[in-house]
Amino acid sequence: MLSLRLARGARPLALLRRSLVATAAAGTGFLLLCALGYAAGHPERADDAVVRLLWCAVPLAATAQLAVSVARADPSVPFGPVFAAAGGGPARSALLAAASAALSCALGCVPALLVFLQLRGDLGGSWPLWPDAASGAASAALGAGRPVPWAAAVTLLALVPAVAAAACAVHLWPRGARAGGRARGAETAPRGAAPELATRRLPWGIALTAAGIAMEAYTNNADSGPPPPPGGLLPLPGHLGGSPPGVVGGWALTAVGLVLAGPGLTHLCGRLLAAGRPGALRLLAGRVLQQEAGRLGHPIGVLCAVASGAYAAVQLYGAGPGPSGDRPFGPLTGLGAALIMMCATASALTAALETKSARGRTTEALLRLGAPPRLLRGAAALRGVALLILLAPLAWAVAELSTLPFNR
């Protein structure tokens, strides 16, 4: 009930972020239901159905990460002594954020179920501006005419809000609270990592990225050929060709390495900005990047991993139609890719807004000291340009190295 009241009184920007979470949950729930419909319509292809369901773990993780980013930046989650004086505390605040995330995801799963049933033809009628051929193809792919186990459908839809709520609760749960709830009225620690801790995982991230690229090269050398044709070991939903487990494992290691290296790379970018004898603009931009590397680093690392994977997939499989006229990216593949990219971009923007709100007192102090607003805007623009200059070539280089063994 408190989550509903907070949602009613939220600002438009907070409602927009929650609507993005609901949209991501709708897309993820639809993909899960599509895997279930494929399994119901093609009982002889149980292995393919299981693989389709496993691929849904990627957009599910992206949705959970977006829910965590929105929960961190949500101003309606009352962390602090005011909420503690009302009988709450850090633990209850984390549970409140988890309940809000679960509510947003549950609201998004309802239209996903309706769209799924409409495409299968279970609701009857037809949509305007929806071609009959496309409707028939979608019905065949989703197992139209075969009964869908409702228990499995409800379980899969409930998985999205459950995972998002669990991720928010685990991420926002107080780490330094004393046993027995004695620290209920205490102030919570900052949710971003300390600047000196941001670079500790950088070597591990670089090592995992290198290990992932090496695994892909080793797998390609072992197979001594291009990626397997459609119907391989791990086919993606749609028409995208199958991928050996070694390649998928290498991509996963590379993505995890980029995520772990994100805070360290952000901190390094800040140090490079403030190196030498900087002026006020470079010094302010560099110090803020170093201070906020813990908050910005992981979402930026996720965005780099997603961009690198998308570029590598386009380079490896091509974006145009093949010799037979079929496009390598089917509709479900495109939906999953768009969903993951949307979640990664929204998470990075949400983290940037969170850092801006966290620096509110510092910004007010600088303005009182006589700093011109143009200086603050210039520092923000310089931070964005510096991150783009550093991380865009890095993501491109990782994608090129990932696809290099297959282009020989």
XYZ file of C-alpha atoms in Angstrom:
408
model
C 0.000 0.000 0.000
C 2.830 2.378 0.793
C 4.406 1.607 -2.601
C 1.139 2.554 -4.322
C 0.890 5.827 -2.398
C 4.487 6.690 -3.259
C 3.808 5.914 -6.916
C 0.788 8.233 -6.922
C 2.822 11.104 -5.475
C 5.954 10.557 -7.531
C 7.348 13.174 -9.883
C 7.043 12.781 -13.677
C 10.694 11.787 -14.047
C 10.316 9.049 -11.429
C 7.156 7.816 -13.146
C 9.034 7.750 -16.462
C 11.769 5.579 -14.953
C 9.202 3.203 -13.484
C 7.424 3.039 -16.827
C 10.727 2.013 -18.411
C 10.997 -0.798 -15.867
C 7.447 -1.868 -16.702
C 8.240 -1.790 -20.432
C 11.361 -3.889 -19.932
C 9.393 -6.364 -17.820
C 6.731 -6.553 -20.540
C 9.343 -7.374 -23.183
C 11.036 -9.966 -20.996
C 7.742 -11.570 -20.045
C 6.738 -11.726 -23.713
C 9.992 -13.464 -24.617
C 9.474 -15.993 -21.822
C 5.936 -16.660 -23.012
C 7.183 -17.037 -26.596
C 9.591 -19.739 -25.430
C 6.719 -21.466 -23.639
C 4.481 -21.225 -26.704
C 7.221 -22.664 -28.900
C 7.596 -25.585 -26.498
C 3.841 -26.175 -26.495
C 3.590 -26.036 -30.283
C 6.696 -28.116 -31.004
C 6.856 -30.925 -28.433
C 9.268 -32.840 -30.645
C 11.855 -30.019 -30.307
C 12.251 -29.969 -26.560
C 15.954 -29.136 -26.740
C 15.359 -26.046 -28.873
C 12.640 -24.904 -26.484
C 14.983 -25.227 -23.508
C 17.685 -23.260 -25.317
C 15.204 -20.495 -26.168
C 14.216 -20.327 -22.523
C 17.873 -20.138 -21.454
C 18.511 -17.219 -23.806
C 15.736 -15.308 -22.005
C 18.063 -15.087 -18.991
C 19.955 -12.257 -20.728
C 17.000 -9.834 -21.035
C 15.862 -10.948 -17.573
C 19.218 -9.898 -16.119
C 19.051 -6.608 -18.043
C 15.586 -5.918 -16.634
C 16.760 -6.654 -13.090
C 19.737 -4.345 -13.547
C 17.466 -1.554 -14.761
C 15.162 -2.098 -11.784
C 18.137 -1.797 -9.427
C 19.314 1.421 -11.087
C 15.829 2.935 -10.869
C 15.490 1.882 -7.232
C 18.832 3.516 -6.375
C 17.839 6.800 -7.998
C 14.223 6.827 -6.833
C 13.711 9.866 -4.560
C 10.534 8.367 -3.094
C 12.476 5.618 -1.312
C 12.947 7.384 2.042
C 16.406 6.398 3.176
C 17.447 8.405 6.199
C 16.532 9.368 9.749
C 13.050 10.689 8.851
C 11.878 7.276 7.736
C 13.661 5.714 10.705
C 11.782 7.992 13.100
C 8.518 6.733 11.573
C 9.412 3.160 12.504
C 11.389 2.142 9.436
C 15.058 1.695 8.774
C 17.569 0.770 6.080
C 16.296 -2.814 5.833
C 12.679 -1.767 5.473
C 13.660 0.853 2.930
C 15.324 -1.852 0.851
C 12.192 -4.004 1.104
C 10.087 -1.015 0.068
C 12.248 -0.475 -3.004
C 11.943 -4.189 -3.829
C 8.153 -4.011 -3.506
C 8.043 -0.986 -5.837
C 10.155 -2.800 -8.416
C 7.953 -5.902 -8.181
C 4.835 -3.771 -8.642
C 6.227 -2.065 -11.745
C 7.277 -5.383 -13.277
C 3.938 -7.004 -12.483
C 2.092 -4.164 -14.211
C 4.301 -4.663 -17.268
C 3.687 -8.412 -17.447
C -0.083 -7.990 -17.854
C 0.032 -6.442 -21.376
C 2.733 -8.969 -22.312
C 0.286 -11.789 -21.555
C -2.491 -10.082 -23.529
C -0.257 -9.564 -26.578
C 0.913 -13.166 -26.399
C -2.645 -14.503 -26.297
C -3.715 -12.188 -29.131
C -0.869 -13.307 -31.387
C -1.759 -16.931 -30.695
C -5.369 -16.235 -31.613
C -6.721 -17.229 -28.212
C -8.599 -13.948 -27.753
C -10.264 -14.032 -31.148
C -10.502 -11.288 -33.729
C -7.585 -9.528 -35.395
C -5.661 -6.356 -34.769
C -6.034 -3.392 -37.115
C -3.013 -2.672 -39.306
C -1.698 -6.196 -38.554
C -1.142 -8.251 -41.748
C -2.862 -11.630 -41.868
C 0.333 -13.311 -43.098
C 2.333 -11.943 -40.204
C -0.422 -12.957 -37.793
C -0.425 -16.492 -39.194
C 3.360 -16.779 -38.983
C 3.333 -15.528 -35.414
C 0.552 -17.938 -34.470
C 2.489 -20.857 -35.917
C 5.696 -19.855 -34.143
C 3.887 -19.438 -30.812
C 2.147 -22.801 -30.971
C -1.367 -21.676 -31.879
C -3.915 -24.444 -31.574
C -2.023 -26.158 -28.775
C -3.037 -25.610 -25.150
C -0.617 -23.585 -23.065
C 0.005 -24.812 -19.505
C -1.282 -21.907 -17.439
C 0.696 -22.908 -14.380
C 3.929 -22.617 -16.391
C 2.811 -19.300 -17.933
C 2.005 -17.775 -14.548
C 5.276 -19.086 -13.113
C 7.311 -17.559 -15.928
C 5.528 -14.221 -15.621
C 5.988 -14.218 -11.847
C 9.693 -14.847 -12.378
C 10.252 -11.328 -13.751
C 8.982 -9.335 -10.724
C 10.487 -11.881 -8.338
C 13.979 -11.560 -9.848
C 13.748 -7.761 -10.013
C 12.573 -7.512 -6.401
C 15.270 -9.897 -5.181
C 17.966 -7.949 -7.045
C 16.799 -4.660 -5.526
C 16.601 -6.108 -2.022
C 20.064 -7.691 -2.224
C 21.700 -4.617 -3.747
C 20.116 -2.089 -1.379
C 20.272 -4.200 1.770
C 22.345 -2.400 4.459
C 25.841 -3.822 4.720
C 27.036 -2.111 7.916
C 23.970 -2.368 10.138
C 24.591 -3.778 13.569
C 22.925 -6.974 14.721
C 19.537 -6.850 16.388
C 18.433 -3.721 14.511
C 20.239 -1.388 16.909
C 21.356 0.783 13.982
C 17.822 1.383 12.734
C 17.990 5.086 13.305
C 21.499 5.467 12.000
C 22.304 7.060 8.704
C 22.909 4.665 5.866
C 26.236 4.553 4.131
C 26.567 5.998 0.647
C 25.326 3.551 -1.942
C 28.213 4.175 -4.295
C 31.558 2.499 -3.856
C 34.419 4.463 -2.329
C 36.749 6.078 -4.859
C 39.748 4.080 -3.643
C 37.794 0.831 -4.087
C 36.783 1.575 -7.677
C 40.105 0.477 -9.165
C 40.482 -2.787 -7.243
C 38.458 -4.825 -9.734
C 40.096 -3.310 -12.810
C 42.793 -6.035 -13.098
C 40.159 -8.740 -12.680
C 38.024 -7.150 -15.363
C 40.929 -6.963 -17.785
C 41.844 -10.581 -17.042
C 38.277 -11.818 -17.613
C 37.979 -9.854 -20.847
C 41.231 -11.326 -22.138
C 40.147 -14.816 -21.030
C 36.850 -14.441 -22.898
C 38.559 -13.378 -26.116
C 41.041 -16.253 -25.763
C 38.196 -18.734 -25.212
C 36.473 -17.571 -28.381
C 39.703 -17.912 -30.370
C 40.363 -21.375 -28.924
C 36.824 -22.526 -29.704
C 37.106 -21.303 -33.275
C 40.457 -23.050 -33.718
C 39.022 -26.260 -32.304
C 36.066 -26.107 -34.668
C 38.325 -24.989 -37.589
C 35.487 -23.285 -39.335
C 32.919 -20.517 -39.241
C 30.106 -20.462 -36.709
C 27.669 -23.359 -37.143
C 24.563 -22.923 -39.273
C 21.081 -22.419 -37.858
C 19.996 -25.322 -35.701
C 23.354 -25.563 -33.941
C 24.017 -26.114 -30.282
C 22.777 -22.771 -28.955
C 20.546 -21.143 -31.593
C 19.278 -17.678 -30.791
C 15.547 -16.982 -31.104
C 14.610 -15.946 -34.609
C 16.824 -16.727 -37.590
C 20.220 -15.998 -36.068
C 22.599 -18.898 -36.453
C 23.622 -21.219 -33.653
C 26.679 -20.583 -31.517
C 28.961 -23.137 -29.863
C 29.005 -23.112 -26.061
C 32.632 -21.973 -26.116
C 31.753 -18.840 -28.064
C 28.812 -18.092 -25.778
C 31.035 -18.637 -22.737
C 33.685 -16.339 -24.201
C 31.129 -13.607 -24.824
C 29.848 -14.011 -21.278
C 33.348 -13.720 -19.801
C 34.060 -10.663 -21.935
C 30.834 -8.993 -20.799
C 31.524 -9.738 -17.125
C 35.056 -8.405 -17.522
C 33.820 -5.126 -19.007
C 31.285 -4.729 -16.202
C 33.942 -5.341 -13.540
C 36.369 -2.968 -15.233
C 33.759 -0.189 -15.581
C 34.420 1.562 -12.224
C 38.173 1.359 -12.686
C 37.986 2.735 -16.221
C 35.756 5.583 -15.061
C 38.190 6.394 -12.257
C 41.088 6.247 -14.725
C 39.260 8.637 -17.049
C 38.876 11.073 -14.145
C 42.559 10.829 -13.281
C 43.533 11.523 -16.877
C 41.282 14.582 -16.928
C 42.836 15.953 -13.752
C 46.426 15.078 -14.721
C 49.118 17.692 -15.155
C 48.217 21.259 -14.287
C 44.461 21.353 -14.930
C 42.287 24.384 -14.881
C 39.068 24.706 -12.937
C 37.031 22.977 -15.644
C 39.248 19.910 -16.031
C 39.884 19.657 -12.297
C 36.187 19.723 -11.449
C 35.281 17.205 -14.153
C 38.109 14.837 -13.217
C 37.467 14.940 -9.480
C 33.758 14.273 -9.945
C 34.496 11.275 -12.172
C 36.895 9.861 -9.599
C 34.431 10.434 -6.771
C 31.430 8.948 -8.613
C 33.251 6.051 -10.284
C 31.492 3.557 -8.018
C 28.029 4.768 -9.032
C 28.703 5.322 -12.725
C 31.159 2.528 -13.388
C 28.971 -0.570 -13.420
C 26.142 0.855 -15.603
C 28.726 2.245 -18.009
C 30.476 -1.142 -18.074
C 27.170 -2.839 -18.865
C 26.542 -0.350 -21.669
C 30.019 -1.017 -23.102
C 29.447 -4.786 -22.934
C 26.086 -4.506 -24.700
C 27.434 -2.180 -27.393
C 30.440 -4.425 -27.961
C 28.263 -7.530 -28.213
C 25.845 -5.866 -30.621
C 28.665 -4.646 -32.866
C 30.291 -8.081 -32.809
C 27.001 -9.799 -33.721
C 26.416 -7.454 -36.641
C 29.975 -7.903 -37.883
C 29.833 -11.672 -37.503
C 26.417 -12.452 -38.944
C 25.707 -9.380 -41.058
C 22.674 -7.143 -40.958
C 21.354 -7.611 -44.494
C 19.421 -10.511 -46.000
C 21.320 -13.666 -46.793
C 21.527 -15.517 -50.141
C 18.162 -17.196 -49.515
C 16.453 -13.904 -48.723
C 16.138 -14.550 -44.983
C 17.487 -12.004 -42.584
C 19.872 -13.331 -39.935
C 18.056 -11.464 -37.159
C 14.527 -12.680 -36.563
C 11.824 -10.652 -34.822
C 12.433 -12.211 -31.414
C 16.164 -11.639 -31.722
C 15.557 -8.011 -32.619
C 13.144 -7.603 -29.722
C 15.639 -9.077 -27.258
C 18.498 -6.957 -28.592
C 16.422 -3.762 -28.474
C 15.279 -4.608 -24.960
C 18.819 -5.176 -23.695
C 20.103 -1.999 -25.336
C 17.227 0.013 -23.902
C 17.857 -1.336 -20.399
C 21.595 -0.646 -20.585
C 21.137 2.900 -21.888
C 18.413 3.720 -19.365
C 20.542 2.340 -16.526
C 23.493 4.529 -17.509
C 21.313 7.644 -17.768
C 19.657 6.838 -14.449
C 23.047 6.468 -12.786
C 24.069 9.851 -14.192
C 20.938 11.442 -12.730
C 21.633 9.721 -9.414
C 25.115 11.189 -9.239
C 23.704 14.621 -10.063
C 21.221 14.426 -7.196
C 23.910 13.075 -4.847
C 26.062 16.142 -5.604
C 23.219 18.563 -4.861
C 24.800 20.068 -1.738
C 28.188 20.368 -3.416
C 26.638 22.133 -6.399
C 24.795 24.560 -4.132
C 28.014 25.279 -2.227
C 29.882 26.006 -5.466
C 27.150 28.359 -6.616
C 27.224 30.192 -3.295
C 30.990 30.569 -3.637
C 30.509 32.313 -6.979
C 31.064 29.501 -9.483
C 29.205 30.332 -12.711
C 26.542 27.817 -13.824
C 28.287 27.653 -17.199
C 31.294 26.084 -15.477
C 29.170 23.315 -13.998
C 27.486 22.603 -17.325
C 30.849 22.595 -19.079
C 32.246 20.133 -16.533
C 29.284 17.800 -17.072
C 29.722 17.952 -20.857
C 33.463 17.364 -20.520
C 32.860 14.275 -18.381
C 30.533 12.829 -20.994
C 32.931 13.535 -23.863
C 35.882 12.082 -21.949
C 33.994 8.870 -21.171
C 32.929 8.575 -24.802
C 36.477 9.111 -26.079
C 37.895 6.507 -23.698
C 35.220 3.803 -23.744
C 33.953 3.880 -27.349
C 37.318 2.771 -28.835
C 37.628 0.202 -26.048
C 34.239 -1.348 -26.856
C 35.102 -1.320 -30.578
C 38.470 -2.974 -29.949
C 36.922 -5.712 -27.782
C 34.290 -6.380 -30.470
C 36.914 -6.545 -33.205
C 39.075 -8.915 -31.168
C 36.033 -11.075 -30.452
C 35.183 -11.442 -34.133
C 38.763 -11.645 -35.408
C 39.095 -15.453 -35.069
C 35.950 -15.955 -37.200
C 37.041 -13.621 -39.994
C 40.225 -15.405 -40.885
